[in-house]
Amino acid sequence: MDDPIQSPYELFFQALSLIPIRHYLYALFLLWTIFFYNFLEFHFLGDTFLHYFKSRVNLIFHPDSPLYHGVVSRCRILHGRYVATPWLASPHLQTCFLNFNGLPPVFSYTRQLFRASDGGTIALDWLTNSDVFYGDLHNQKEITKEDTTPIAVVVPGLTSDSSSAYLKHLAYNTAKSGWNVVISNHRGLGGVSVTSDRFYNAGWTEDIRVVIGYLQQEYPWAPLFAIGTSIGANILVKYLGEEGEKTPLRGAVAICSPWDLLIGDRFICRTLKQKLYDKALTIGLQGYAQLHEPQYTRLANWEGIKKSRSIRDFDNHATCHVGKFETVDTYYRKSSSTQYVGNVAVPLLCISALDDPLCTKEAIPWEECRANKNIVLATTNHGGHLAFFEGLTASSLWWVRATNEFLGALSCSSHMHLQEVQESKSSESGRQDQPSINQGPYINTAEDGLVVAVNYEQNTSTTTPSEEPTQLLNQTGPQHKDTVTKRSFNKLCRQTKGSIWLVGYIGVVTGFPLVGMLINYLFRKKQRLTPSNF
């Protein structure tokens, strides 16, 4: 008797039952790996096989830009490639690793407290060149008024302060490069209480304006530069656009700016991954509001703040009330730095990663940056948000090295922005009604956190430097050039003692040919007599 004909499906399932279970586990693991690779946007395979094509830094600039041809063209890092750390080859892993660890250098800041005329407190955390160069990170020395060392003013990102890992990387490496660094913490951050009814926001430029004005008066011989990160980059670019030629800054760098807050608001709630970031940042903002609950309870909708599920909700219940904005979209529109890009009059380097999970590439003002001769925009395919880890050990951040190289090249060039004396006078007279700041006590912060300082000793009299140092700072005459040259040479001798003998040898060879020939002859004779040559 013939066997009944079996259904094809029965034959199929019978065949499947013959496959060992471990093979199914292998297949499941492979599918999960592919999903995980795509979900977290890993790119180490692309880095491995397409290293030459996908890792180059893309530079956007005006064809006639003096900034590019005179400064950026000499920057090797910006003309090279960025390759992420292999085990962090994902924008999400880079961003998370930076916030949870980041491997920052260990040191302590010197804190300087200021109080604005509206009663608000600004905490400035200093790390000087001498602190790092001489390895004395626990006995900081004050900067003298005649110091000519360039000062880099850093504007942190949203809910970030000087203890953040990326800011420690930036401060330490910039100070190690020969600069003095000061991080201007936002109001209410860095362990300092909010002492007025004003809070910072994405478009609040008054604090950075008053800090820069103070530093210009306090250290008239020190060139001022600024570095903004994330929301701080948006604030910095907006400030530069508002000030135009009036700013005393010689140059600036904007890292991972959100540019257009309206576009960023639409982007951050688009997919599940972005919503997770939105929720995480909202929790951070709620924590910030909780630290200053008395003020927010009186000035904003406290119940709405506690129930916020997104940044937009927080801005609706908190920022709009405190900042007197009609709607959230009005706040985003007025605070976006994109509309100020065309007015930037100082050399500005902008760095952004195209895979930034927080600040989308859709908001980057490509054409506006290309149209402004004072701006160079550098973009990389990877890097995450403020991360850009590189090397097998992820011990350094690429954007920090690129920033230091750019500022070093700019500070040695003739393309720095110089504020005219007349404009400086008019800007000072025009800002008499704006908040002024008084110097407070210095506090050495500990390595494991910042010290809360709430007691202030306000000076009854303020000292305003004469206009003469400002005029001398902007002079280009022979006497001033000689002074700057002597100080620069003395600084070179102090930092590179080993190279002084080389400089002297070159001078002897070029200035006294006969002596140089004799020295060369003696050196060659000595080399012939060494045992290694026998």
Short mmCIF file of C-alpha atoms in Angstrom, two decimals:
data_model
loop_
_atom_site.label_atom_id
_atom_site.label_comp_id
_atom_site.label_asym_id
_atom_site.label_seq_id
_atom_site.Cartn_x
_atom_site.Cartn_y
_atom_site.Cartn_z
CA MET A 1 0.00 0.00 0.00
CA ASP A 2 1.41 3.35 -1.01
CA ASP A 3 2.23 5.96 1.68
CA PRO A 4 -0.05 9.00 1.72
CA ILE A 5 1.37 12.07 0.06
CA GLN A 6 2.71 14.47 2.70
CA SER A 7 2.09 18.20 2.61
CA PRO A 8 5.04 20.33 1.56
CA TYR A 9 4.75 22.21 4.85
CA GLU A 10 5.02 18.95 6.77
CA LEU A 11 8.17 18.09 4.86
CA PHE A 12 9.52 21.59 5.53
CA PHE A 13 8.97 21.39 9.28
CA GLN A 14 10.40 17.90 9.36
CA ALA A 15 13.52 19.24 7.66
CA LEU A 16 13.70 22.10 10.16
CA SER A 17 13.47 19.65 13.04
CA LEU A 18 16.57 17.90 11.76
CA ILE A 19 18.68 21.07 12.11
CA PRO A 20 20.56 21.15 15.43
CA ILE A 21 19.42 23.68 18.04
CA ARG A 22 22.84 25.30 18.22
CA HIS A 23 22.53 26.31 14.57
CA TYR A 24 19.38 28.24 15.40
CA LEU A 25 21.20 29.93 18.23
CA TYR A 26 23.99 30.86 15.84
CA ALA A 27 21.47 32.35 13.41
CA LEU A 28 19.67 34.22 16.21
CA PHE A 29 22.97 35.63 17.43
CA LEU A 30 23.87 36.74 13.90
CA LEU A 31 20.51 38.48 13.41
CA TRP A 32 20.79 40.17 16.79
CA THR A 33 24.30 41.35 15.98
CA ILE A 34 23.16 42.85 12.68
CA PHE A 35 20.25 44.60 14.40
CA PHE A 36 22.47 45.84 17.22
CA TYR A 37 25.11 47.06 14.75
CA ASN A 38 22.57 49.09 12.80
CA PHE A 39 20.60 50.33 15.80
CA LEU A 40 23.66 51.78 17.51
CA GLU A 41 25.04 52.94 14.14
CA PHE A 42 28.38 51.17 14.48
CA HIS A 43 30.88 52.05 11.77
CA PHE A 44 34.05 50.12 12.60
CA LEU A 45 33.63 47.98 9.47
CA GLY A 46 33.45 51.11 7.35
CA ASP A 47 36.43 52.55 9.21
CA THR A 48 38.37 49.37 8.48
CA PHE A 49 37.63 49.01 4.77
CA LEU A 50 36.87 52.62 3.77
CA HIS A 51 39.36 54.38 6.00
CA TYR A 52 40.82 56.54 3.24
CA PHE A 53 37.48 57.72 1.81
CA LYS A 54 35.20 58.15 4.85
CA SER A 55 37.56 59.59 7.45
CA ARG A 56 38.64 62.84 5.83
CA VAL A 57 37.66 66.13 7.42
CA ASN A 58 35.39 68.19 5.15
CA LEU A 59 36.16 71.93 5.18
CA ILE A 60 33.61 74.55 4.10
CA PHE A 61 34.85 78.11 3.55
CA HIS A 62 34.65 81.12 1.26
CA PRO A 63 37.03 80.80 -1.72
CA ASP A 64 38.64 84.13 -0.80
CA SER A 65 38.70 83.48 2.95
CA PRO A 66 41.89 84.92 4.51
CA LEU A 67 41.19 82.76 7.57
CA TYR A 68 41.48 79.57 5.55
CA HIS A 69 44.42 80.59 3.37
CA GLY A 70 46.35 82.22 6.22
CA VAL A 71 45.54 79.96 9.18
CA VAL A 72 43.53 76.79 8.52
CA SER A 73 45.63 75.83 5.51
CA ARG A 74 48.53 75.35 7.94
CA CYS A 75 46.55 73.13 10.32
CA ARG A 76 47.61 69.54 9.73
CA ILE A 77 44.87 68.02 11.92
CA LEU A 78 42.05 69.78 10.08
CA HIS A 79 43.47 68.56 6.76
CA GLY A 80 43.86 65.02 8.01
CA ARG A 81 41.42 62.30 8.98
CA TYR A 82 39.44 61.42 12.06
CA VAL A 83 39.20 57.71 12.91
CA ALA A 84 37.20 56.82 16.01
CA THR A 85 38.40 54.48 18.73
CA PRO A 86 37.50 50.97 17.42
CA TRP A 87 35.58 49.88 20.52
CA LEU A 88 33.71 53.21 20.51
CA ALA A 89 32.92 53.24 16.78
CA SER A 90 29.35 54.43 17.35
CA PRO A 91 28.04 57.96 17.94
CA HIS A 92 25.86 56.68 20.76
CA LEU A 93 28.65 54.76 22.50
CA GLN A 94 30.97 57.76 22.18
CA THR A 95 28.39 60.15 23.58
CA CYS A 96 27.42 57.87 26.46
CA PHE A 97 31.02 56.99 27.31
CA LEU A 98 31.92 60.70 27.42
CA ASN A 99 29.13 61.45 29.88
CA PHE A 100 29.57 58.43 32.14
CA ASN A 101 33.37 58.27 32.16
CA GLY A 102 35.37 60.09 29.51
CA LEU A 103 38.79 59.34 31.08
CA PRO A 104 39.43 63.00 31.99
CA PRO A 105 42.79 64.20 33.34
CA VAL A 106 42.97 64.72 37.10
CA PHE A 107 43.57 68.23 38.36
CA SER A 108 41.85 71.00 40.30
CA TYR A 109 40.74 74.45 39.21
CA THR A 110 41.16 77.79 40.89
CA ARG A 111 37.74 79.32 41.40
CA GLN A 112 36.91 82.98 41.09
CA LEU A 113 33.43 84.21 42.04
CA PHE A 114 31.74 87.27 40.61
CA ARG A 115 28.45 88.92 41.32
CA ALA A 116 26.64 90.78 38.57
CA SER A 117 24.80 94.02 39.16
CA ASP A 118 21.49 92.14 39.03
CA GLY A 119 22.65 89.98 41.95
CA GLY A 120 23.48 86.92 39.87
CA THR A 121 26.64 84.91 40.57
CA ILE A 122 29.09 83.76 37.91
CA ALA A 123 31.71 81.13 38.78
CA LEU A 124 34.94 81.25 36.79
CA ASP A 125 37.20 78.21 37.07
CA TRP A 126 40.83 78.83 36.07
CA LEU A 127 43.59 76.51 34.91
CA THR A 128 46.76 78.36 33.97
CA ASN A 129 49.68 77.41 31.81
CA SER A 130 52.10 77.51 34.75
CA ASP A 131 49.88 75.11 36.73
CA VAL A 132 50.16 72.44 34.07
CA PHE A 133 53.59 73.21 32.61
CA TYR A 134 55.39 73.12 35.94
CA GLY A 135 53.28 70.26 37.24
CA ASP A 136 52.01 72.26 40.19
CA LEU A 137 48.29 71.55 39.92
CA HIS A 138 47.53 72.02 43.60
CA ASN A 139 49.25 75.36 44.28
CA GLN A 140 47.88 77.65 41.63
CA LYS A 141 49.22 81.15 41.24
CA GLU A 142 47.26 84.25 40.34
CA ILE A 143 47.68 85.78 36.89
CA THR A 144 49.32 89.19 36.95
CA LYS A 145 47.80 92.15 35.20
CA GLU A 146 50.79 92.40 32.86
CA ASP A 147 50.63 88.75 31.78
CA THR A 148 50.66 88.37 27.98
CA THR A 149 49.67 84.69 27.93
CA PRO A 150 46.56 84.21 25.74
CA ILE A 151 43.35 83.44 27.61
CA ALA A 152 40.79 80.93 26.32
CA VAL A 153 37.28 81.54 27.67
CA VAL A 154 35.17 78.37 27.58
CA VAL A 155 31.36 78.37 27.47
CA PRO A 156 29.97 74.97 28.58
CA GLY A 157 27.02 73.07 27.17
CA LEU A 158 23.55 72.43 28.58
CA THR A 159 23.69 71.47 32.31
CA SER A 160 27.49 71.08 32.00
CA ASP A 161 30.04 72.68 34.27
CA SER A 162 33.80 72.68 34.63
CA SER A 163 33.78 69.18 36.18
CA SER A 164 32.47 67.62 32.94
CA ALA A 165 34.91 65.19 31.34
CA TYR A 166 35.09 66.94 27.96
CA LEU A 167 35.77 70.31 29.58
CA LYS A 168 38.57 68.80 31.66
CA HIS A 169 40.11 67.38 28.49
CA LEU A 170 39.84 70.80 26.85
CA ALA A 171 41.12 72.82 29.81
CA TYR A 172 44.10 70.58 30.55
CA ASN A 173 45.32 70.24 26.96
CA THR A 174 44.80 73.92 26.18
CA ALA A 175 46.70 74.98 29.29
CA LYS A 176 49.40 72.45 28.41
CA SER A 177 49.70 74.15 25.00
CA GLY A 178 50.75 77.39 26.68
CA TRP A 179 47.41 79.09 27.38
CA ASN A 180 45.48 80.21 30.41
CA VAL A 181 41.99 78.72 30.46
CA VAL A 182 38.92 80.00 32.27
CA ILE A 183 35.60 78.15 32.20
CA SER A 184 32.64 80.48 32.60
CA ASN A 185 30.06 78.29 34.33
CA HIS A 186 26.41 79.02 33.70
CA ARG A 187 24.40 80.50 36.52
CA GLY A 188 23.37 77.89 39.05
CA LEU A 189 25.92 75.31 37.91
CA GLY A 190 29.30 74.27 39.27
CA GLY A 191 28.15 74.20 42.90
CA VAL A 192 27.11 77.86 43.05
CA SER A 193 23.59 78.92 43.95
CA VAL A 194 21.38 81.15 41.82
CA THR A 195 21.32 84.49 43.62
CA SER A 196 19.01 86.45 41.32
CA ASP A 197 15.83 85.99 39.30
CA ARG A 198 17.73 85.42 36.06
CA PHE A 199 18.65 82.01 34.67
CA TYR A 200 20.73 81.11 31.64
CA ASN A 201 19.20 79.70 28.47
CA ALA A 202 20.29 78.76 24.94
CA GLY A 203 20.28 82.38 23.82
CA TRP A 204 21.50 84.12 26.99
CA THR A 205 24.58 86.12 25.97
CA GLU A 206 24.74 88.67 28.78
CA ASP A 207 26.96 86.58 31.06
CA ILE A 208 29.59 85.80 28.44
CA ARG A 209 29.51 89.44 27.37
CA VAL A 210 30.18 90.73 30.87
CA VAL A 211 32.84 88.09 31.55
CA ILE A 212 34.74 88.94 28.37
CA GLY A 213 34.45 92.64 29.18
CA TYR A 214 35.87 92.04 32.63
CA LEU A 215 38.77 89.94 31.36
CA GLN A 216 39.64 92.60 28.80
CA GLN A 217 39.87 95.22 31.54
CA GLU A 218 41.62 93.01 34.08
CA TYR A 219 44.22 91.55 31.69
CA PRO A 220 44.65 94.16 28.92
CA TRP A 221 47.86 92.58 27.59
CA ALA A 222 46.44 89.08 27.23
CA PRO A 223 44.75 88.24 23.89
CA LEU A 224 41.26 86.83 24.44
CA PHE A 225 39.83 83.84 22.60
CA ALA A 226 36.62 81.90 23.22
CA ILE A 227 35.53 78.26 22.85
CA GLY A 228 31.86 77.29 22.95
CA THR A 229 30.57 73.73 23.27
CA SER A 230 27.05 72.52 22.36
CA ILE A 231 24.57 75.09 23.74
CA GLY A 232 27.61 77.15 24.72
CA ALA A 233 28.62 77.19 21.04
CA ASN A 234 25.18 78.52 20.13
CA ILE A 235 25.53 81.22 22.79
CA LEU A 236 29.02 82.12 21.58
CA VAL A 237 28.07 82.42 17.90
CA LYS A 238 25.00 84.48 18.82
CA TYR A 239 27.19 86.75 20.93
CA LEU A 240 29.68 87.18 18.07
CA GLY A 241 26.87 88.05 15.69
CA GLU A 242 25.40 90.57 18.12
CA GLU A 243 28.73 92.27 18.79
CA GLY A 244 30.18 92.20 15.27
CA GLU A 245 33.38 94.28 15.16
CA LYS A 246 32.91 95.50 18.75
CA THR A 247 33.98 92.28 20.47
CA PRO A 248 37.45 92.22 22.04
CA LEU A 249 37.85 88.53 21.14
CA ARG A 250 40.71 87.75 18.76
CA GLY A 251 39.17 84.46 17.57
CA ALA A 252 36.72 81.75 18.54
CA VAL A 253 35.82 78.07 18.11
CA ALA A 254 32.30 76.56 18.17
CA ILE A 255 32.05 72.81 18.83
CA CYS A 256 28.89 70.78 18.07
CA SER A 257 26.54 73.76 17.97
CA PRO A 258 22.80 73.04 17.59
CA TRP A 259 22.59 76.12 15.31
CA ASP A 260 18.82 76.10 14.69
CA LEU A 261 16.85 75.20 17.82
CA LEU A 262 13.59 74.76 15.93
CA ILE A 263 15.10 72.09 13.70
CA GLY A 264 16.79 70.54 16.71
CA ASP A 265 13.48 70.38 18.56
CA ARG A 266 11.88 68.46 15.70
CA PHE A 267 14.88 66.16 15.39
CA ILE A 268 15.24 65.13 19.01
CA CYS A 269 11.75 63.66 19.19
CA ARG A 270 11.82 61.93 15.79
CA THR A 271 12.98 58.38 16.60
CA LEU A 272 13.26 56.16 19.67
CA LYS A 273 16.98 56.83 20.06
CA GLN A 274 16.51 60.59 19.94
CA LYS A 275 13.63 60.39 22.40
CA LEU A 276 15.92 58.63 24.85
CA TYR A 277 18.36 61.54 24.63
CA ASP A 278 15.48 63.97 25.00
CA LYS A 279 14.36 62.23 28.16
CA ALA A 280 17.88 62.11 29.59
CA LEU A 281 18.44 65.84 29.00
CA THR A 282 15.03 66.61 30.49
CA ILE A 283 15.96 64.73 33.66
CA GLY A 284 19.14 66.81 33.82
CA LEU A 285 17.18 70.04 33.46
CA GLN A 286 14.72 68.94 36.14
CA GLY A 287 17.66 68.23 38.44
CA TYR A 288 18.98 71.71 37.74
CA ALA A 289 15.55 73.19 38.52
CA GLN A 290 15.30 71.16 41.72
CA LEU A 291 18.55 72.70 42.95
CA HIS A 292 16.92 76.11 42.60
CA GLU A 293 13.35 75.20 43.49
CA PRO A 294 12.56 78.41 45.45
CA GLN A 295 13.21 80.62 42.44
CA TYR A 296 11.45 78.36 39.95
CA THR A 297 8.45 77.97 42.24
CA ARG A 298 8.07 81.73 42.35
CA LEU A 299 8.94 82.53 38.70
CA ALA A 300 7.70 79.53 36.70
CA ASN A 301 5.21 76.67 36.65
CA TRP A 302 6.76 74.28 39.16
CA GLU A 303 4.16 71.55 38.73
CA GLY A 304 4.63 71.65 34.99
CA ILE A 305 8.41 71.42 35.43
CA LYS A 306 8.09 68.28 37.56
CA LYS A 307 5.78 66.64 34.99
CA SER A 308 7.90 67.55 31.95
CA ARG A 309 8.66 64.63 29.65
CA SER A 310 10.75 66.48 27.08
CA ILE A 311 13.00 69.50 26.70
CA ARG A 312 10.17 71.29 24.98
CA ASP A 313 7.91 70.72 27.99
CA PHE A 314 10.58 72.07 30.33
CA ASP A 315 11.12 75.14 28.16
CA ASN A 316 7.38 75.70 28.05
CA HIS A 317 6.95 75.60 31.83
CA ALA A 318 10.29 77.11 32.88
CA THR A 319 12.36 78.94 30.25
CA CYS A 320 9.48 80.82 28.65
CA HIS A 321 8.21 82.04 32.02
CA VAL A 322 11.60 83.18 33.33
CA GLY A 323 12.79 84.60 30.00
CA LYS A 324 9.47 86.26 29.15
CA PHE A 325 9.03 84.44 25.82
CA GLU A 326 5.55 84.20 24.36
CA THR A 327 5.85 80.62 23.12
CA VAL A 328 8.47 77.88 22.97
CA ASP A 329 8.85 78.38 19.22
CA THR A 330 9.44 82.10 19.83
CA TYR A 331 12.19 81.22 22.30
CA TYR A 332 13.81 78.77 19.88
CA ARG A 333 13.56 81.18 16.98
CA LYS A 334 15.05 84.15 18.84
CA SER A 335 17.80 82.08 20.48
CA SER A 336 19.06 80.25 17.37
CA SER A 337 22.52 81.35 16.29
CA THR A 338 21.95 80.64 12.57
CA GLN A 339 20.55 84.10 11.96
CA TYR A 340 23.69 85.67 13.45
CA VAL A 341 26.28 83.77 11.39
CA GLY A 342 26.47 86.45 8.72
CA ASN A 343 27.44 89.13 11.27
CA VAL A 344 30.40 87.25 12.76
CA ALA A 345 33.45 89.48 12.32
CA VAL A 346 36.15 87.47 14.13
CA PRO A 347 37.97 84.33 12.91
CA LEU A 348 35.68 81.44 13.81
CA LEU A 349 36.25 77.71 13.43
CA CYS A 350 33.13 75.53 13.66
CA ILE A 351 33.42 71.76 14.18
CA SER A 352 30.47 69.37 13.90
CA ALA A 353 30.01 65.62 13.51
CA LEU A 354 27.49 64.53 10.90
CA ASP A 355 26.38 61.62 13.09
CA ASP A 356 25.80 63.83 16.16
CA PRO A 357 22.80 62.22 17.93
CA LEU A 358 21.77 65.49 19.60
CA CYS A 359 22.59 68.28 17.14
CA THR A 360 21.45 67.21 13.70
CA LYS A 361 23.39 68.01 10.55
CA GLU A 362 20.12 69.31 9.08
CA ALA A 363 20.52 72.47 11.18
CA ILE A 364 24.07 73.29 10.03
CA PRO A 365 24.03 76.60 8.08
CA TRP A 366 26.26 75.41 5.24
CA GLU A 367 25.73 78.33 2.86
CA GLU A 368 25.84 80.98 5.58
CA CYS A 369 29.22 79.67 6.73
CA ARG A 370 30.48 79.53 3.16
CA ALA A 371 29.41 83.14 2.53
CA ASN A 372 31.25 84.56 5.57
CA LYS A 373 34.99 84.97 4.98
CA ASN A 374 35.62 84.88 8.74
CA ILE A 375 34.26 81.35 9.20
CA VAL A 376 35.62 77.91 8.41
CA LEU A 377 33.29 74.96 8.98
CA ALA A 378 34.89 71.56 9.60
CA THR A 379 32.68 68.45 9.58
CA THR A 380 33.52 64.80 10.18
CA ASN A 381 31.42 61.77 9.33
CA HIS A 382 31.70 60.45 12.88
CA GLY A 383 32.38 61.71 16.37
CA GLY A 384 29.11 61.77 18.27
CA HIS A 385 28.26 64.74 20.48
CA LEU A 386 31.38 66.43 21.90
CA ALA A 387 33.18 63.07 21.93
CA PHE A 388 35.51 62.39 18.96
CA PHE A 389 37.51 59.79 20.91
CA GLU A 390 40.61 58.58 19.11
CA GLY A 391 43.33 56.01 19.65
CA LEU A 392 43.05 52.50 21.01
CA THR A 393 42.81 53.71 24.61
CA ALA A 394 40.40 56.63 23.92
CA SER A 395 42.72 58.87 25.90
CA SER A 396 42.26 61.98 23.77
CA LEU A 397 39.52 63.91 21.97
CA TRP A 398 40.16 64.81 18.34
CA TRP A 399 38.30 68.11 18.47
CA VAL A 400 40.43 69.26 21.42
CA ARG A 401 43.62 68.71 19.41
CA ALA A 402 42.09 70.43 16.36
CA THR A 403 41.00 73.39 18.48
CA ASN A 404 44.41 73.83 20.08
CA GLU A 405 46.16 73.62 16.72
CA PHE A 406 43.83 76.21 15.20
CA LEU A 407 44.11 78.65 18.10
CA GLY A 408 47.89 78.23 18.14
CA ALA A 409 48.14 78.99 14.42
CA LEU A 410 45.71 81.91 14.71
CA SER A 411 47.50 83.49 17.67
CA CYS A 412 50.76 83.50 15.70
CA SER A 413 49.22 85.00 12.55
CA SER A 414 48.18 88.45 11.42
CA HIS A 415 44.57 87.35 10.96
CA MET A 416 43.49 87.82 14.56
CA HIS A 417 40.64 90.24 15.06
CA LEU A 418 41.73 93.56 16.54
CA GLN A 419 39.20 95.77 18.23
CA GLU A 420 39.57 99.40 17.24
CA VAL A 421 40.19 101.86 20.07
CA GLN A 422 37.25 104.08 19.17
CA GLU A 423 34.92 101.14 18.99
CA SER A 424 36.24 99.93 22.33
CA LYS A 425 35.48 103.30 23.93
CA SER A 426 31.99 103.44 22.45
CA SER A 427 31.24 99.88 23.51
CA GLU A 428 32.34 100.66 27.07
CA SER A 429 30.15 103.78 27.25
CA GLY A 430 27.26 101.87 25.70
CA ARG A 431 27.46 99.15 28.31
CA GLN A 432 27.43 101.31 31.44
CA ASP A 433 23.88 100.25 32.14
CA GLN A 434 24.60 96.57 31.65
CA PRO A 435 25.47 94.24 34.55
CA SER A 436 28.94 94.77 35.96
CA ILE A 437 30.85 92.18 37.97
CA ASN A 438 33.01 92.43 41.04
CA GLN A 439 35.82 90.10 41.83
CA GLY A 440 35.25 87.62 44.60
CA PRO A 441 37.55 85.36 46.59
CA TYR A 442 39.57 82.54 45.05
CA ILE A 443 38.68 79.01 46.12
CA ASN A 444 40.71 75.93 45.28
CA THR A 445 38.32 73.18 44.30
CA ALA A 446 38.94 69.55 45.17
CA GLU A 447 39.61 66.87 42.60
CA ASP A 448 36.39 65.00 43.38
CA GLY A 449 34.04 67.93 42.99
CA LEU A 450 33.51 71.67 43.27
CA VAL A 451 33.13 73.64 46.46
CA VAL A 452 29.87 75.48 47.08
CA ALA A 453 30.57 79.08 47.95
CA VAL A 454 27.67 81.26 49.03
CA ASN A 455 29.35 83.94 51.14
CA TYR A 456 30.56 86.96 49.23
CA GLU A 457 32.65 89.92 50.22
CA GLN A 458 31.71 92.59 47.76
CA ASN A 459 34.15 95.41 47.17
CA THR A 460 32.90 98.89 47.90
CA SER A 461 35.00 100.37 45.13
CA THR A 462 35.88 99.08 41.74
CA THR A 463 39.05 99.84 39.84
CA THR A 464 38.76 100.63 36.16
CA PRO A 465 41.99 100.44 34.22
CA SER A 466 42.92 103.41 32.11
CA GLU A 467 42.48 103.38 28.39
CA GLU A 468 46.23 103.39 27.85
CA PRO A 469 46.74 99.60 28.19
CA THR A 470 43.95 99.01 25.69
CA GLN A 471 45.57 101.39 23.24
CA LEU A 472 48.93 99.73 23.72
CA LEU A 473 47.32 96.37 23.14
CA ASN A 474 46.11 97.46 19.75
CA GLN A 475 49.24 99.28 18.65
CA THR A 476 51.21 97.93 15.75
CA GLY A 477 54.20 100.24 15.96
CA PRO A 478 57.84 99.12 16.11
CA GLN A 479 58.18 99.70 19.86
CA HIS A 480 55.18 97.52 20.66
CA LYS A 481 56.36 94.83 18.26
CA ASP A 482 59.78 94.77 19.92
CA THR A 483 58.19 94.39 23.34
CA VAL A 484 55.96 91.56 22.18
CA THR A 485 58.90 89.90 20.40
CA LYS A 486 61.07 90.03 23.51
CA ARG A 487 58.31 88.61 25.68
CA SER A 488 57.53 85.91 23.16
CA PHE A 489 61.20 84.95 22.93
CA ASN A 490 61.52 84.86 26.70
CA LYS A 491 58.47 82.62 26.87
CA LEU A 492 59.96 80.38 24.18
CA CYS A 493 63.18 80.12 26.12
CA ARG A 494 61.29 79.25 29.28
CA GLN A 495 59.20 76.52 27.68
CA THR A 496 61.77 74.99 25.35
CA LYS A 497 65.08 75.25 27.15
CA GLY A 498 66.60 72.40 25.20
CA SER A 499 66.20 74.20 21.90
CA ILE A 500 68.10 77.34 22.92
CA TRP A 501 71.46 75.70 22.19
CA LEU A 502 70.16 74.80 18.75
CA VAL A 503 69.12 78.40 18.18
CA GLY A 504 72.56 79.59 19.28
CA TYR A 505 74.31 77.10 17.01
CA ILE A 506 72.22 78.23 14.03
CA GLY A 507 73.08 81.83 14.80
CA VAL A 508 76.82 81.06 14.93
CA VAL A 509 76.72 79.11 11.68
CA THR A 510 74.74 81.76 9.78
CA GLY A 511 76.41 84.84 11.33
CA PHE A 512 80.01 83.67 11.57
CA PRO A 513 80.79 81.30 8.71
CA LEU A 514 84.39 80.69 9.74
CA VAL A 515 83.48 79.78 13.31
CA GLY A 516 80.65 77.62 12.03
CA MET A 517 82.99 75.76 9.68
CA LEU A 518 85.41 75.16 12.55
CA ILE A 519 82.65 73.79 14.80
CA ASN A 520 81.38 71.53 12.03
CA TYR A 521 84.94 70.25 11.44
CA LEU A 522 85.44 69.50 15.14
CA PHE A 523 82.08 67.72 15.36
CA ARG A 524 82.87 65.54 12.34
CA LYS A 525 86.32 64.73 13.72
CA LYS A 526 84.81 63.76 17.05
CA GLN A 527 82.28 61.51 15.38
CA ARG A 528 85.07 59.73 13.44
CA LEU A 529 86.84 59.00 16.71
CA THR A 530 83.85 57.47 18.49
CA PRO A 531 84.07 53.68 19.08
CA SER A 532 80.87 53.09 17.12
CA ASN A 533 82.65 54.11 13.94
CA PHE A 534 85.53 51.67 14.31
#
